[in-house]
Coordinates of C-alpha atoms in Angstrom, one line a residue:
X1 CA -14.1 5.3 87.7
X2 CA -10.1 5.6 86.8
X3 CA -9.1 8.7 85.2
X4 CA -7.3 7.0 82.3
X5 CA -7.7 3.6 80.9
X6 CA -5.6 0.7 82.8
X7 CA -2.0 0.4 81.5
X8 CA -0.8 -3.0 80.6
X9 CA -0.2 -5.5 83.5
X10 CA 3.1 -4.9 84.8
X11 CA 3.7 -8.7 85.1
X12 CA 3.9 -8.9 81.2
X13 CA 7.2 -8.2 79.9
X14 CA 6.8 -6.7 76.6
X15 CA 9.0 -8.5 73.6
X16 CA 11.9 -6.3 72.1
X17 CA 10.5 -4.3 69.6
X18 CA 12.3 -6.8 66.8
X19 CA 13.9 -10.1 67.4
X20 CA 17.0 -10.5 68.6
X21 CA 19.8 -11.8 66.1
X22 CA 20.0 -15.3 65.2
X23 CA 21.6 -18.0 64.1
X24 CA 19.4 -18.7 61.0
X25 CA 20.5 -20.1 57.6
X26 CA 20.8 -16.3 55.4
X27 CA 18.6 -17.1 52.2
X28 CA 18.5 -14.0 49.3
X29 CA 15.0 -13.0 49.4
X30 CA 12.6 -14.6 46.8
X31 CA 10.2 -13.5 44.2
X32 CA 10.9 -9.9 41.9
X33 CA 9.1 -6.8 41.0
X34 CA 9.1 -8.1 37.5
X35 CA 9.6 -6.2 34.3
X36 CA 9.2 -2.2 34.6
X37 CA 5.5 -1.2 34.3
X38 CA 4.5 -4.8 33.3
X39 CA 5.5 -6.2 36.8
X40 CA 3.4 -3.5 38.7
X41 CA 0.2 -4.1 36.7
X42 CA 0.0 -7.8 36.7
X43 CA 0.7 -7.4 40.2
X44 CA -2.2 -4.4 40.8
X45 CA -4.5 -7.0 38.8
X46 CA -4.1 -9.4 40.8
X47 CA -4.6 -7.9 43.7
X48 CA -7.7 -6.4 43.3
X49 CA -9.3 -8.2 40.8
X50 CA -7.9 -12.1 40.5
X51 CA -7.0 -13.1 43.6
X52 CA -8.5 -10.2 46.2
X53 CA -5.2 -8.7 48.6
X54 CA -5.6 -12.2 51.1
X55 CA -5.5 -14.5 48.4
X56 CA -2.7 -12.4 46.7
X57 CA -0.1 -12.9 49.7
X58 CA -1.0 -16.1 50.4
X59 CA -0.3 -17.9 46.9
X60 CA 2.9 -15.7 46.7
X61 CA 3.6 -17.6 49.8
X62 CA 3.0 -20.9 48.9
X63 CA 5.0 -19.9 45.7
X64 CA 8.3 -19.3 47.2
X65 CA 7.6 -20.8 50.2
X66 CA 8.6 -18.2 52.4
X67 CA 6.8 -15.5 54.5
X68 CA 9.2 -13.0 53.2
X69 CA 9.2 -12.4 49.9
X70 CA 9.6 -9.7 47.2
X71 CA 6.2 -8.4 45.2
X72 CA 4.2 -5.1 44.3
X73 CA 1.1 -3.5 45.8
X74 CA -0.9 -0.9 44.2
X75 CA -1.1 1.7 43.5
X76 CA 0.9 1.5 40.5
X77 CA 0.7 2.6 36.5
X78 CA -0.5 4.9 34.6
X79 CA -1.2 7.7 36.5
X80 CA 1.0 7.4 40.1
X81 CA 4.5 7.6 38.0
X82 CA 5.9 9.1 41.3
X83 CA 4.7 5.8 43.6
X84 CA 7.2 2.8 43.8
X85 CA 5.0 0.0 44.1
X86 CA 8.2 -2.1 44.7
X87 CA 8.1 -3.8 48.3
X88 CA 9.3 -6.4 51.0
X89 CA 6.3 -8.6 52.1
X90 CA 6.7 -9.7 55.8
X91 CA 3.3 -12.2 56.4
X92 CA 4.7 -14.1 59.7
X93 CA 5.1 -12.6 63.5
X94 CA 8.8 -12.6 63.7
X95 CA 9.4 -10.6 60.4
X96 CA 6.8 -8.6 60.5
X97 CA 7.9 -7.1 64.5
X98 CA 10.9 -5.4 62.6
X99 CA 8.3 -2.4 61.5
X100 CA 7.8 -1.0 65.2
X101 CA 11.7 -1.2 65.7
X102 CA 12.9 2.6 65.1
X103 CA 16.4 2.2 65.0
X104 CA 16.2 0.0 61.9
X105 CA 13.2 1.4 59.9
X106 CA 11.5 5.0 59.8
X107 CA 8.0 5.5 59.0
X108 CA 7.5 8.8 57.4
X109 CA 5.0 9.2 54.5
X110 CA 4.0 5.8 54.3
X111 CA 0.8 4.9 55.9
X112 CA -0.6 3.5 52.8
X113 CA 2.8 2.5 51.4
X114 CA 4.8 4.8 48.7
X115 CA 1.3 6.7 48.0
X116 CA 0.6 9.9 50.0
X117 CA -2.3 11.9 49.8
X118 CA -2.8 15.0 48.5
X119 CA -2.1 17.2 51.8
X120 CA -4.9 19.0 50.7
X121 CA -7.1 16.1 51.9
X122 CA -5.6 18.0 55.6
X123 CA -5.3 21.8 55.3
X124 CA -2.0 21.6 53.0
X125 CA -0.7 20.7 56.5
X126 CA 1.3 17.1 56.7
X127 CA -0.5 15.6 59.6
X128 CA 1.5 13.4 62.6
X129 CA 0.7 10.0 61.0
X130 CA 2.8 10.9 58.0
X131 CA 5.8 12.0 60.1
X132 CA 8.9 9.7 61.4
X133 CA 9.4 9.7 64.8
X134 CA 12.8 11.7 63.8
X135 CA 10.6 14.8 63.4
X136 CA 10.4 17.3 66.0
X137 CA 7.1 17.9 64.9
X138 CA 5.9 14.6 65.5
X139 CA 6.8 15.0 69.1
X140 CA 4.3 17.6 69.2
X141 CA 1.4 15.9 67.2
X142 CA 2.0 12.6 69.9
X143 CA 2.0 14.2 72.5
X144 CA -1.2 16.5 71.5
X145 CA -3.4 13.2 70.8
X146 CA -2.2 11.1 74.1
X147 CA -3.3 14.4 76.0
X148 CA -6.6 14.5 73.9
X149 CA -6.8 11.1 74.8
X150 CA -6.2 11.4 78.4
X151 CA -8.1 14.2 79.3
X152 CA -11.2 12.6 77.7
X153 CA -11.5 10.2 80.1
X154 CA -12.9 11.3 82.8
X155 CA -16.3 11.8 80.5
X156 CA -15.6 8.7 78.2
X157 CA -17.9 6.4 79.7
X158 CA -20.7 7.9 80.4
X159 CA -20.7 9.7 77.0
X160 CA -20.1 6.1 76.2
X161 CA -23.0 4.9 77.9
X162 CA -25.7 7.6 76.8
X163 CA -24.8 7.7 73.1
X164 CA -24.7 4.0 73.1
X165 CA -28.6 4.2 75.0
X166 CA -30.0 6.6 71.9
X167 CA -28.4 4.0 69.1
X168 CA -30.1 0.8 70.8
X169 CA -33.4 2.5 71.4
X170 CA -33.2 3.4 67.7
X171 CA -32.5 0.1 66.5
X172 CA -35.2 -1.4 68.5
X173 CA -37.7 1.2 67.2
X174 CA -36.7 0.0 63.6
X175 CA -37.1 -3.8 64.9
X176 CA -40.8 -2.6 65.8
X177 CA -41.4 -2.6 62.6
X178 CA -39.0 -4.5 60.1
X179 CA -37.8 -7.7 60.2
X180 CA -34.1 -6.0 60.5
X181 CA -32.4 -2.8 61.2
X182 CA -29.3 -1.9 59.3
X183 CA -27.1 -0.4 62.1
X184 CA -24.0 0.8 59.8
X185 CA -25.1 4.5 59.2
X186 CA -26.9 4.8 62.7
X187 CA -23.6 3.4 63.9
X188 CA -21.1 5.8 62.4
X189 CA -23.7 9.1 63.6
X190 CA -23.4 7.6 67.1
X191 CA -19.0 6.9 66.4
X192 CA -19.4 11.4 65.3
X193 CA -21.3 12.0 68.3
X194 CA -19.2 10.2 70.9
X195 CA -15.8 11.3 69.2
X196 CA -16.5 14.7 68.7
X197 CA -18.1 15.0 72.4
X198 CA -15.0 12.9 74.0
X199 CA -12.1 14.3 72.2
X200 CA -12.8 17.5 70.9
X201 CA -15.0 19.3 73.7
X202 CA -17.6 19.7 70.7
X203 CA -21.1 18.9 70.7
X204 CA -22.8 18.0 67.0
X205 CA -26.4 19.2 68.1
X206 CA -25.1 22.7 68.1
X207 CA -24.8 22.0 64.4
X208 CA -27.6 20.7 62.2
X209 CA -26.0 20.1 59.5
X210 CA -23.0 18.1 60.9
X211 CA -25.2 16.4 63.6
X212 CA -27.5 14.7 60.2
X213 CA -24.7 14.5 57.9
X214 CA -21.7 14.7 59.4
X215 CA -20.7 11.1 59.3
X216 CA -21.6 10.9 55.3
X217 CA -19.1 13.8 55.1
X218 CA -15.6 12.0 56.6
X219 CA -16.8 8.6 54.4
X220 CA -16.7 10.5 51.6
X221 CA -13.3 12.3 52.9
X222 CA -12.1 9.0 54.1
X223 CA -12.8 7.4 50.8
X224 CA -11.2 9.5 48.5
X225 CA -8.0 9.7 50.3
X226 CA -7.8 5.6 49.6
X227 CA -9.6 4.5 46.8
X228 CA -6.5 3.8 45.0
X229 CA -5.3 1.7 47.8
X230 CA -8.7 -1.2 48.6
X231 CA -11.1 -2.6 46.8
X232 CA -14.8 -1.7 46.2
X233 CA -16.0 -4.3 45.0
X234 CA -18.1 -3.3 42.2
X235 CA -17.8 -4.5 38.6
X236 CA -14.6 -4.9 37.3
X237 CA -12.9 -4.1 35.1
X238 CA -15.2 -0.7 35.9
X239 CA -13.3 -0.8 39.3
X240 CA -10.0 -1.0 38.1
X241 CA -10.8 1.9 35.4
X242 CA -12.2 4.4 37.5
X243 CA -11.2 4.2 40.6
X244 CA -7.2 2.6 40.7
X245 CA -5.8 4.2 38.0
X246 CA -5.6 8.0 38.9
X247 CA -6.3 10.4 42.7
X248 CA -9.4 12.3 42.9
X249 CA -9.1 15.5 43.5
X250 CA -9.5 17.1 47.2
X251 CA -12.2 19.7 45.6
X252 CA -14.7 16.9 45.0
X253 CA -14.9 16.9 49.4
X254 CA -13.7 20.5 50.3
X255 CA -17.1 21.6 50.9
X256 CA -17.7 19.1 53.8
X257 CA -14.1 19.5 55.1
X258 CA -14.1 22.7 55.5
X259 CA -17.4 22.4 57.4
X260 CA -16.1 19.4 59.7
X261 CA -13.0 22.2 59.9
X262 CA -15.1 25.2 60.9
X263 CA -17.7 23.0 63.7
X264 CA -14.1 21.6 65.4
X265 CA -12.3 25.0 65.2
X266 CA -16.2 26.9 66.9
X267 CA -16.6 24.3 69.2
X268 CA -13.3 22.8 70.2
X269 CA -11.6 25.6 71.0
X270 CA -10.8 24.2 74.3
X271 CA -8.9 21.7 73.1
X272 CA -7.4 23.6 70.0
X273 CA -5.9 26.6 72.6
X274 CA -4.1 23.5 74.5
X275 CA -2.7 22.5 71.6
X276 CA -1.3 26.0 70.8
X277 CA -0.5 26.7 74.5
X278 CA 1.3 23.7 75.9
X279 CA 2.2 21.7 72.6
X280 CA 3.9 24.5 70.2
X281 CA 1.5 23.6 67.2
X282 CA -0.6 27.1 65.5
X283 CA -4.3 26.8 65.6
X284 CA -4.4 25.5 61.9
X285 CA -2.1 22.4 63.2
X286 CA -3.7 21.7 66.2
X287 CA -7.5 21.6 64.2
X288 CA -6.5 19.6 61.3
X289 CA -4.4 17.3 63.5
X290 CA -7.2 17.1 65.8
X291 CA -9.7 16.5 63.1
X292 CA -7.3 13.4 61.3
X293 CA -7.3 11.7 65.2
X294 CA -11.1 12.0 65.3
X295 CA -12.1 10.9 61.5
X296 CA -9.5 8.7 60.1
X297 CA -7.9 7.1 63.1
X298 CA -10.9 6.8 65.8
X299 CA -14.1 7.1 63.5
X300 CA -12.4 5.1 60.7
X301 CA -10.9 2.5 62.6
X302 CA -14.0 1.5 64.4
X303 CA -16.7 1.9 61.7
X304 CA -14.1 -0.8 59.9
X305 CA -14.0 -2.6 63.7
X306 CA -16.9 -2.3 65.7
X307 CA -19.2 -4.4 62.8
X308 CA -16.7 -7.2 62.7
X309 CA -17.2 -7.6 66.8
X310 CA -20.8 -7.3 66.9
X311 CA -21.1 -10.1 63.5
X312 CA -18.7 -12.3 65.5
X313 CA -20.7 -11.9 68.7
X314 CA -24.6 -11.6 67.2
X315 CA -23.8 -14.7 64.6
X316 CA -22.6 -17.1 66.9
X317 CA -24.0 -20.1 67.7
X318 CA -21.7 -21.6 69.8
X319 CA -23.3 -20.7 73.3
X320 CA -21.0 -17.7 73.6
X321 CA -23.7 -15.0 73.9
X322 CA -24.4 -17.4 77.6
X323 CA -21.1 -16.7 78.6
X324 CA -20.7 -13.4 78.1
X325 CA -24.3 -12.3 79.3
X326 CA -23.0 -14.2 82.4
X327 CA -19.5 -12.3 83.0
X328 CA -21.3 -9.1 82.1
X329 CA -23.7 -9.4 84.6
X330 CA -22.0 -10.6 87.3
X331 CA -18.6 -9.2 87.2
X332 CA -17.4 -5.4 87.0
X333 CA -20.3 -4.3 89.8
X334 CA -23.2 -2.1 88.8
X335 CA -21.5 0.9 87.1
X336 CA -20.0 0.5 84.4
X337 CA -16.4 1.9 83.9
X338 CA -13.0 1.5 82.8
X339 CA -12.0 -0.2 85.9
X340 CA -14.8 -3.0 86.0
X341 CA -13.9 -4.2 82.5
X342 CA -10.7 -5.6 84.1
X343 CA -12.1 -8.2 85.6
X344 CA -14.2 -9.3 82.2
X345 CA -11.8 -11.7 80.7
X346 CA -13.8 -13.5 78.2
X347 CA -15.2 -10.1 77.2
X348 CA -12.0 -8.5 76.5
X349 CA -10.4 -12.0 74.9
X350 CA -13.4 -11.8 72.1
X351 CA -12.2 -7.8 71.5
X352 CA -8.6 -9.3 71.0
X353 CA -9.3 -12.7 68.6
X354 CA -12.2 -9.8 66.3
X355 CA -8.7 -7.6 66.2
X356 CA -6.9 -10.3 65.6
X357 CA -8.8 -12.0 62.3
X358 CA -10.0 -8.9 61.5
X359 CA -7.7 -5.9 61.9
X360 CA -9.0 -2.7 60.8
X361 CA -5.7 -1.4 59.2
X362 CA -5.0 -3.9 56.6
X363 CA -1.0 -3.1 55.6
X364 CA 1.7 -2.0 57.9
X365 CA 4.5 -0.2 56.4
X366 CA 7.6 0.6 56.7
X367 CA 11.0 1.9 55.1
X368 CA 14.4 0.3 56.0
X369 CA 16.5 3.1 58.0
X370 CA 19.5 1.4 57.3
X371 CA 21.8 -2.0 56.1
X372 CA 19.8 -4.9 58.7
X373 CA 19.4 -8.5 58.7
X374 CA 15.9 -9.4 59.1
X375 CA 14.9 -12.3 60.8
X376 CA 11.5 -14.7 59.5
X377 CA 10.8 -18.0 61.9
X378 CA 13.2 -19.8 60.0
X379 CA 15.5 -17.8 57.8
X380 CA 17.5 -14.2 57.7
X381 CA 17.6 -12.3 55.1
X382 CA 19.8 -8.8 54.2
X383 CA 17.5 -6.4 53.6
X384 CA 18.6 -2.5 52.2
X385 CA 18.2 1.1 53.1
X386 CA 15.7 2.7 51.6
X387 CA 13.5 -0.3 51.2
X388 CA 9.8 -0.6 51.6
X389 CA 8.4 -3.4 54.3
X390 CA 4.9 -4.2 54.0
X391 CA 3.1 -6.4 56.1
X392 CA -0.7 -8.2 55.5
X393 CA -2.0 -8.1 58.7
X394 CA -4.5 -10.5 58.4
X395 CA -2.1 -13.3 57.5
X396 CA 0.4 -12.5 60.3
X397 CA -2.2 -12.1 62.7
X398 CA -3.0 -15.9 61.4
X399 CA 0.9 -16.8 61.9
X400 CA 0.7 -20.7 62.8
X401 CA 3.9 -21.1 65.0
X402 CA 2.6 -18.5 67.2
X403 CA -1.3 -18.9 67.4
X404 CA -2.5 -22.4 68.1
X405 CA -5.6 -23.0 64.7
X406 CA -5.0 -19.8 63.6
X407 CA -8.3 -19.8 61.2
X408 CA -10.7 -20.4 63.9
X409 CA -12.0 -18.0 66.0
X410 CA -11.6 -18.6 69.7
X411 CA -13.5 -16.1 72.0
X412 CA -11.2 -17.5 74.7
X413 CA -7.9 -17.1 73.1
X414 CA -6.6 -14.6 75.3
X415 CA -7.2 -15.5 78.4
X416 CA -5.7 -17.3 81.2
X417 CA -2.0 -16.8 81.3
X418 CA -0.9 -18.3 78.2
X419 CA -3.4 -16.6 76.3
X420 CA -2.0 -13.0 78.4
X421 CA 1.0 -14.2 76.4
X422 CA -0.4 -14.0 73.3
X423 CA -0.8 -10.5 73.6
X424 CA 2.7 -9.9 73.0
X425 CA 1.8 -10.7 69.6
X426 CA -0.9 -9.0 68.3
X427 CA -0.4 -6.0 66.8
X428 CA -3.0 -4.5 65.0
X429 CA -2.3 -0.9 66.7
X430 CA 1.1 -0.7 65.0
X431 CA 2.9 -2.0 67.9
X432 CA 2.2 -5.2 70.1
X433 CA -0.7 -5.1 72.2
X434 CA 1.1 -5.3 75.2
X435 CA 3.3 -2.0 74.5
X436 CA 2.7 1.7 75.0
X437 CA 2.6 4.2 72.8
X438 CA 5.0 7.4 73.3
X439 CA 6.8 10.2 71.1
X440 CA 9.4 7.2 70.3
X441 CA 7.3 4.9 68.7
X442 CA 4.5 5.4 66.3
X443 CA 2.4 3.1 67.9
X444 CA -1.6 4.2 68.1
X445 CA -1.9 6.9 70.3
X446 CA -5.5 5.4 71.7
X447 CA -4.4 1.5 71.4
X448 CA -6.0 1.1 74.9
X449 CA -8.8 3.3 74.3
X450 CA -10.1 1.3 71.7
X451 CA -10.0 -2.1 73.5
X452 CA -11.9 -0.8 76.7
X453 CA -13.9 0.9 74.4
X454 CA -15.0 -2.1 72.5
X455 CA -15.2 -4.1 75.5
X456 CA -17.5 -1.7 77.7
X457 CA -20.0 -1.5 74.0
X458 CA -19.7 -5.8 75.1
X459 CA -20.6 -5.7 78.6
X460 CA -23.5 -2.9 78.2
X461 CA -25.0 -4.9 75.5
X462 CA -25.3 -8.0 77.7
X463 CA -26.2 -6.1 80.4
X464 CA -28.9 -4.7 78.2
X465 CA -29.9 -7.9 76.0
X466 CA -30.4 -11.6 77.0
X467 CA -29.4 -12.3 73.7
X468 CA -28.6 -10.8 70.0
X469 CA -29.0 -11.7 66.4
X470 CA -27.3 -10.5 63.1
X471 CA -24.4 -9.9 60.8
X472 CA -22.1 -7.3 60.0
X473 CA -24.5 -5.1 58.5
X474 CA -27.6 -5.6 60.3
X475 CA -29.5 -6.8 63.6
X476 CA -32.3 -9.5 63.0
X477 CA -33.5 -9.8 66.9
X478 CA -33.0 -8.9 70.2
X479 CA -34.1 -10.6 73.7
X480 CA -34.1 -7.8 76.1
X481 CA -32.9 -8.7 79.6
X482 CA -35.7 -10.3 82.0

């Protein structure tokens, strides 16, 4: 097995990090923030409650005909009087590119847009995804997580492999007896497991409490951070009320942070030492840093990703479950590892097209650096210092010049050499897929990880099952392998 992940294929050139300048017709750009206070909350209500975030972007599109275009996102009024809900929307490829391009736009403290988060949500400590790539401390933090990251690997599989054997055997168990097993829950205690074990050195059955309840504890950590920012769902206007209009408080979830705290500072203090030792940062850095990596970025992302690939894959009828049983089983060898999911194209092309229609970061942001000329498909536009770019990635990652039916999903998008190509442009780890993440670019630090990652949870499922049925939320039968 390789000791880190594959890089990118040398033969793929990556695409400057922002298109080059042009000749395009200069347009102002369309559409206003509206009147003060008024603007911001039909905007907020429209968002979340008339026309859901997709369907927001996409009739301010049609409405000024342009996939750049001025608008507001929440949060906004009464109670965020220090958040400027003001912003650029960038919904096509080209555009939407300028936000990994350093020199023109910085990213600190906007991961949700002009909203931050109570640092008490992380120790009172501003963690590295808040920081531009102008802070020396940033450098650190990168640098800490790609050496988390690559030290991990040489147990990432098999951890992989045995934490994935305990979910599936539970899952059938439930099958036994019920017509379905919801696998959400079960999913995230097996996402806890796995991270903590690969990235931290730590090992939940030491700890009870965090072993049975450790995953309810970062939802509720995770959700209180960005209620403001999505939608629930529930009743409105209850939702709009209660949960848009004003921050909880980091008290209501101290309790089980300072327990996810105190198991990752008793059991990872491997990994916490390097952190002091080789990367500068104190212990309380190096823990709450670690513990952001492990619950927001790794567990987060994929308890948002993971159920999106396996709906795609268990609901289709299409004859793809053949084809990938097929490639599982007969390419790669016997063992799995990061190395034999190389040679599993059409597994790795349905990893890309789930990221792809389904990203798990919703909005990219980022603020202007300087005075630059911004470049859509078909028009420039001046754009300010100091001014907020936010892009939808869900319409981008739909962008029609650049992906050939962009509504449909295609399990073998990616592959063969024009479909290589395509992976110049997706970029749902905050960078294009075909890049690399480093201390000069605030692309995801485990961008690869999560790819293989999802692709190995592919091929050992096909390797295990003939054949799989479900949604998102729950498996309805499997076939296990004759």
């Amino acid at each position: 097995m390789s000791s880190v992940p594959p890089p990118p294929s040398p033969s793929l050139a990556t695409p400057p990090s922002s298109p080059p300048p042009t000749n395009l017709p200069l347009r102002q750009i369309p559409g206003s923030y509206g009147f003060p206070l008024l603007g911001p909350i039909s905007d907020r209500l429209d968002y979340f409650w008339f026309q859901k975030p997709e369907g927001f972007f996409r009739k301010r599109m049609e409405k000024y005909k342009s996939s750049v275009f001025r608008t507001n996102v929440p949060p906004s009024f009464p109670f965020f009087m220090n958040v400027n809900p003001n912003v650029i929307a960038v919904l096509d490829c080209n555009s939407f590119s300028h936000l990994f391009d350093m020199e023109l736009v910085e990213k600190k403290d906007v991961l949700v847009g002009d909203f931050v988060p109570s640092v008490a949500y992380t120790g009172n400590i501003r963690v590295g995804v808040y920081q531009d790539v102008s802070e020396p401390q940033h450098s650190k933090v990168k640098k800490f997580s790609m050496d988390i990251l690559k030290r991990s690997s040489s147990i990432w599989v098999p951890e992989l492999v045995s934490n994935l054997d305990i979910f599936w055997d539970n899952i059938e168990a439930t099958l036994s007896k019920s017509k379905s097993a919801g696998y959400l829950f079960p999913l995230q205690q097996f996402l806890l497991n796995f991270l903590c074990k690969t990235m931290a050195g730590a090992d939940t059955s030491r700890d009870t409490n965090i072993a049975n309840s450790g995953y309810i504890m970062l939802d509720k950590w995770l959700a209180l951070q960005l209620i403001p920012t999505i939608s629930i769902g529930i009743l409105q206007p209850l939702e709009e009320i209660f949960l848009h209009s004003f921050t909880y408080p980091f008290f209501l979830v101290s309790g089980d942070y300072n327990n996810l705290y105190n198991f990752i500072k008793q059991h990872g203090k491997e990994v916490i030492k390097r952190g002091e030792t080789e990367f500068g940062l104190s212990e309380d850095e190096a823990i709450h840093n670690l513990l952001f990596v492990l619950g927001f970025n790794a567990y987060g992302g994929f308890s948002v990703f993971l159920p999106s690939l396996i709906d795609a894959i268990a609901s289709d009828s299409t004859g793809l479950q053949e084809k990938l049983r097929k490639e599982a089983r007969e390419t790669g060898g016997s063992t799995l590892s990061f190395d034999s999911i190389k040679d599993m194209e059409l597994i790795q092309s349905v990893v890309y097209e789930t990221l792809r229609l389904n990203p798990p970061v919703p909005l990219q942001f980022a603020r202007a650096r300087k005075d630059f000329r911004l470049s859509s498909h078909d028009s420039a536009f001046d754009v300010k210092k100091g001014e907020l770019l936010c892009g939808f990635q869900k319409l981008v990652m739909r962008d029609p010049v650049v992906f050939d039916e962009p509504e449909r999903f295609k399990p073998d998008r990616f592959t063969k050499e024009k479909g290589v190509q395509l992976l110049n442009y997706l970029y749902w780890s905050n960078g294009p897929q075909t890049g690399t993440p480093s201390v000069s670019n605030k692309q995801c630090a485990g961008k690869d990880y999560v790819t293989l990652t999802a692709a190995l949870i592919v091929a050992y499922l096909f390797r295990r099952y003939d054949s799989i049925k479900g949604d998102g939320s729950s498996i309805t039968a499997l076939q296990k392998a004759k």
